[in-house]
Short mmCIF file of C-alpha atoms and ligand atoms in Angstrom, two decimals:
data_model
loop_
_atom_site.label_atom_id
_atom_site.label_comp_id
_atom_site.label_asym_id
_atom_site.label_seq_id
_atom_site.Cartn_x
_atom_site.Cartn_y
_atom_site.Cartn_z
CA MET A 13 -2.61 12.24 7.00
CA ALA A 14 0.21 12.68 4.49
CA LYS A 15 0.64 9.84 2.07
CA LEU A 16 3.70 7.70 1.52
CA PHE A 17 5.47 8.12 -1.77
CA ARG A 18 6.48 5.14 -3.90
CA THR A 19 8.48 5.69 -7.01
CA ALA A 20 10.70 3.83 -9.47
CA ILE A 21 13.30 4.88 -11.99
CA MET A 22 13.81 3.17 -15.32
CA GLY A 23 16.57 3.66 -17.84
CA PRO A 24 18.94 1.71 -20.06
CA PRO A 25 22.41 0.68 -18.89
CA GLY A 26 24.60 3.79 -18.65
CA SER A 27 21.63 6.18 -18.53
CA GLY A 28 22.76 7.76 -15.27
CA LYS A 29 19.87 6.32 -13.30
CA GLY A 30 22.17 5.28 -10.47
CA THR A 31 23.44 8.86 -10.09
CA ILE A 32 19.96 10.34 -10.32
CA SER A 33 18.57 7.74 -7.91
CA LYS A 34 21.13 8.70 -5.28
CA ARG A 35 20.26 12.38 -5.68
CA ILE A 36 16.56 11.65 -5.34
CA ALA A 37 17.08 9.48 -2.27
CA GLN A 38 19.30 12.11 -0.62
CA ASN A 39 17.25 15.17 -1.51
CA PHE A 40 13.81 13.73 -0.83
CA GLY A 41 14.58 11.29 1.97
CA LEU A 42 13.38 8.20 0.15
CA GLN A 43 14.58 4.72 1.01
CA TYR A 44 16.68 3.58 -1.96
CA LEU A 45 16.34 -0.01 -3.18
CA SER A 46 18.45 -1.19 -6.10
CA SER A 47 17.71 -4.66 -7.47
CA GLY A 48 21.20 -4.89 -8.98
CA HIS A 49 22.72 -4.04 -5.61
CA PHE A 50 20.69 -6.74 -3.82
CA LEU A 51 21.67 -9.28 -6.45
CA ARG A 52 25.37 -8.43 -6.24
CA GLU A 53 25.18 -8.52 -2.45
CA GLY A 54 23.60 -12.00 -2.52
CA ILE A 55 26.23 -13.22 -4.98
CA ALA A 56 29.10 -11.84 -2.88
CA ALA A 57 27.66 -13.45 0.28
CA ASN A 58 27.03 -16.71 -1.56
CA THR A 59 23.44 -16.92 -0.34
CA ASP A 60 21.01 -19.46 -1.85
CA ALA A 61 19.47 -16.68 -3.94
CA GLY A 62 22.95 -15.44 -4.87
CA VAL A 63 23.93 -18.85 -6.21
CA LEU A 64 20.72 -19.02 -8.26
CA VAL A 65 21.16 -15.62 -9.88
CA LYS A 66 24.95 -15.50 -10.35
CA GLY A 67 25.01 -16.87 -13.90
CA TYR A 68 22.40 -14.39 -15.09
CA VAL A 69 23.98 -11.34 -13.52
CA GLU A 70 27.46 -12.23 -14.75
CA ARG A 71 26.11 -12.42 -18.30
CA SER A 72 23.97 -9.26 -17.87
CA MET A 73 20.91 -11.40 -18.56
CA LEU A 74 17.59 -10.80 -16.88
CA VAL A 75 17.09 -12.89 -13.77
CA PRO A 76 13.79 -14.85 -14.09
CA ASP A 77 10.75 -12.93 -12.89
CA HIS A 78 9.78 -15.33 -10.11
CA LEU A 79 13.23 -15.03 -8.53
CA MET A 80 13.18 -11.24 -8.81
CA SER A 81 9.73 -10.96 -7.27
CA ARG A 82 10.75 -13.33 -4.47
CA LEU A 83 13.78 -11.15 -3.79
CA MET A 84 12.18 -7.71 -4.02
CA LEU A 85 8.57 -7.92 -2.85
CA PRO A 86 9.22 -9.05 0.74
CA ARG A 87 11.66 -6.14 1.17
CA LEU A 88 8.99 -3.72 0.03
CA GLU A 89 6.38 -5.28 2.27
CA GLN A 90 8.73 -4.68 5.21
CA LEU A 91 8.94 -0.99 4.30
CA THR A 92 5.30 -0.20 4.93
CA GLY A 93 6.09 2.92 6.94
CA HIS A 94 8.57 4.40 4.46
CA SER A 95 8.58 6.21 1.18
CA TRP A 96 10.87 4.52 -1.29
CA LEU A 97 12.60 4.65 -4.65
CA LEU A 98 13.16 1.52 -6.69
CA ASP A 99 16.06 1.33 -9.11
CA GLY A 100 16.18 -1.58 -11.56
CA PHE A 101 12.87 -3.13 -10.54
CA PRO A 102 10.40 -3.66 -12.12
CA ARG A 103 12.21 -4.40 -15.39
CA THR A 104 9.52 -6.60 -17.02
CA ILE A 105 5.76 -6.47 -17.27
CA ALA A 106 5.46 -9.59 -15.08
CA GLN A 107 7.48 -7.84 -12.36
CA ALA A 108 5.42 -4.67 -12.73
CA LYS A 109 2.18 -6.64 -12.32
CA ALA A 110 3.52 -8.49 -9.29
CA LEU A 111 4.48 -5.15 -7.76
CA ASN A 112 1.11 -3.65 -8.63
CA ASP A 113 -0.56 -6.48 -6.72
CA ILE A 114 1.06 -5.38 -3.48
CA CYS A 115 1.37 -1.64 -3.98
CA GLN A 116 0.17 1.16 -6.20
CA MET A 117 3.08 3.24 -7.42
CA ASP A 118 2.78 7.02 -7.26
CA LEU A 119 5.22 8.02 -9.96
CA VAL A 120 7.66 6.37 -12.37
CA ILE A 121 10.60 8.16 -13.97
CA SER A 122 11.95 6.95 -17.27
CA LEU A 123 15.26 8.22 -18.67
CA ASN A 124 15.47 8.44 -22.41
CA ILE A 125 19.13 8.83 -23.35
CA PRO A 126 20.37 8.81 -26.97
CA PHE A 127 22.29 5.72 -28.06
CA GLU A 128 25.36 7.79 -29.01
CA THR A 129 25.59 9.18 -25.47
CA LEU A 130 25.33 5.73 -23.93
CA ARG A 131 28.00 4.43 -26.28
CA GLU A 132 30.33 7.33 -25.45
CA ARG A 133 29.85 6.86 -21.71
CA GLY A 134 30.56 3.17 -22.03
CA ARG A 135 30.27 2.47 -18.31
CA ASP A 136 27.66 1.60 -15.75
CA ASP A 137 27.46 4.69 -13.54
CA VAL A 138 26.89 2.66 -10.37
CA THR A 139 29.32 -0.22 -10.64
CA GLY A 140 31.76 1.53 -12.98
CA GLU A 141 31.83 -1.66 -15.03
CA PRO A 142 32.17 -1.36 -18.78
CA LEU A 143 28.79 -1.74 -20.48
CA ILE A 144 30.58 -3.99 -22.92
CA GLN A 145 31.96 -6.78 -20.81
CA HIS A 146 32.80 -9.72 -22.98
CA ALA A 147 35.59 -10.32 -25.44
CA ASP A 148 33.13 -10.81 -28.29
CA ASP A 149 31.21 -7.61 -27.54
CA ARG A 150 31.16 -4.86 -30.13
CA PRO A 151 29.09 -1.66 -30.53
CA GLU A 152 26.44 -3.87 -32.15
CA ALA A 153 26.31 -5.88 -28.93
CA LEU A 154 25.62 -2.72 -26.93
CA GLN A 155 22.98 -1.79 -29.47
CA ALA A 156 21.40 -5.23 -29.11
CA ARG A 157 21.45 -4.88 -25.32
CA LEU A 158 19.72 -1.52 -25.55
CA ARG A 159 17.17 -2.84 -28.04
CA HIS A 160 16.43 -5.68 -25.64
CA TYR A 161 16.07 -3.17 -22.80
CA LYS A 162 13.57 -1.17 -24.85
CA ASP A 163 11.55 -4.22 -25.90
CA VAL A 164 11.22 -5.39 -22.32
CA ALA A 165 10.67 -1.92 -20.85
CA LYS A 166 8.01 -0.82 -23.32
CA PRO A 167 5.07 -2.76 -21.85
CA VAL A 168 6.15 -1.64 -18.36
CA MET A 169 6.12 1.98 -19.48
CA ASN A 170 2.76 1.48 -21.19
CA LEU A 171 1.31 0.14 -17.95
CA TYR A 172 2.50 3.17 -15.99
CA LYS A 173 1.42 5.50 -18.80
CA SER A 174 -2.07 4.02 -18.63
CA GLN A 175 -2.06 4.73 -14.89
CA GLY A 176 -1.04 8.34 -15.60
CA ILE A 177 2.14 8.11 -13.49
CA LEU A 178 4.92 7.84 -16.10
CA TYR A 179 7.26 10.84 -16.51
CA GLN A 180 9.87 10.64 -19.24
CA PHE A 181 13.05 12.73 -19.34
CA SER A 182 15.28 13.01 -22.38
CA GLY A 183 18.77 14.42 -22.64
CA THR A 184 22.46 13.77 -22.94
CA ASP A 185 23.63 15.21 -19.63
CA THR A 186 22.61 13.97 -16.18
CA ASP A 187 23.25 17.38 -14.59
CA ARG A 188 20.87 19.03 -17.04
CA ILE A 189 18.11 16.45 -16.57
CA TRP A 190 18.35 16.53 -12.78
CA PRO A 191 16.74 19.99 -12.18
CA TYR A 192 13.63 18.88 -14.09
CA ILE A 193 13.33 15.70 -12.05
CA SER A 194 13.98 17.58 -8.86
CA SER A 195 11.31 20.19 -9.52
CA LEU A 196 8.77 17.53 -10.52
CA LEU A 197 9.40 15.61 -7.30
CA SER A 198 9.21 18.80 -5.24
CA THR A 199 5.62 19.20 -6.39
CA LYS A 200 4.72 15.55 -5.75
CA ILE A 201 6.46 14.34 -2.62
CA PRO A 202 4.60 14.96 0.61
CA THR A 203 6.79 16.47 3.28
CA GLN A 204 5.61 14.29 6.18
CA PRO A 205 4.92 10.73 5.08
CA LEU A 206 2.75 9.01 7.67
CA ASP A 207 0.35 6.35 6.45
CA THR A 208 1.03 2.80 5.25
CA CYS A 209 1.28 1.01 1.94
CA GLN A 210 -2.18 -0.06 0.78
CA PRO A 211 -2.71 -2.99 -1.59
CA SER A 212 -3.48 -1.81 -5.10
CA ALA A 213 -7.10 -1.75 -6.27
CA GLN A 214 -6.05 -2.91 -9.74
CA ALA A 215 -4.64 -6.38 -9.02
P1 LIG B 14 21.65 -3.21 -12.62
O1 LIG B 14 22.62 -2.89 -11.55
O2 LIG B 14 20.27 -2.69 -12.39
O3 LIG B 14 22.15 -2.85 -14.00
O4 LIG B 14 21.50 -4.81 -12.63
C1 LIG B 14 22.62 -5.65 -12.83
C2 LIG B 14 22.16 -7.00 -13.33
O5 LIG B 14 21.27 -7.58 -12.36
C3 LIG B 14 21.33 -6.97 -14.62
O6 LIG B 14 22.17 -6.99 -15.76
C4 LIG B 14 20.53 -8.25 -14.49
O7 LIG B 14 21.34 -9.38 -14.74
C5 LIG B 14 20.19 -8.27 -13.00
N1 LIG B 14 18.94 -7.57 -12.67
C6 LIG B 14 18.82 -6.43 -11.93
N2 LIG B 14 17.53 -6.10 -11.77
C7 LIG B 14 16.81 -7.03 -12.43
C8 LIG B 14 15.42 -7.23 -12.66
N3 LIG B 14 14.50 -6.36 -12.16
N4 LIG B 14 15.04 -8.29 -13.39
C9 LIG B 14 15.94 -9.15 -13.88
N5 LIG B 14 17.26 -9.02 -13.72
C10 LIG B 14 17.71 -7.97 -13.01
#
């Protein structure tokens, strides 16, 4: 029986991961789940979770791990019959471990984009919002945000590296990175996903 395929994409703000995620989802038929999208949806609908996370999202601060896991894991557990792509989750090692407890990932993509490129782009490719959002923000603030991203992402990447499933892509142009990602996924994604999500052996 062909296996389901579970993947995640990681990258700093402005890295083009939203664009690449959409291409992956479209080309490989994966269910696309974006944590940022779910959070913004909850905020717009004024749900209980939306009220709890609003302050964090508005300040581009990480939402606490327990709230993120409570938001994301049940959605994944409902998708037992589907292959999926996660965008924006897991962001921290606590989230990665919580995810690992319910599902073993097959492959994780990490985008490694030079700081200069991110600064020049200046915008989130999904929401179109400026990466610098506050009156007191300067290039140093973007640099600090990226440093924070790297500090938090590093243990997550190390976990996936130790599992042998981390694939890193470097470059300044999304259209030039895409063919490499596409050909990697072509070799990895089963054509007819059939079985269900098994709990991970390494809880
Ligand atoms: P994104 O669209 O992925 O850039 O996420 C937008 C905002 O949602 C982030 O700046 C965080 O405030 C919050 N967020 C999204 N995903 C997570 C996550 N996995 N952990 C904590 N906060 C998150």
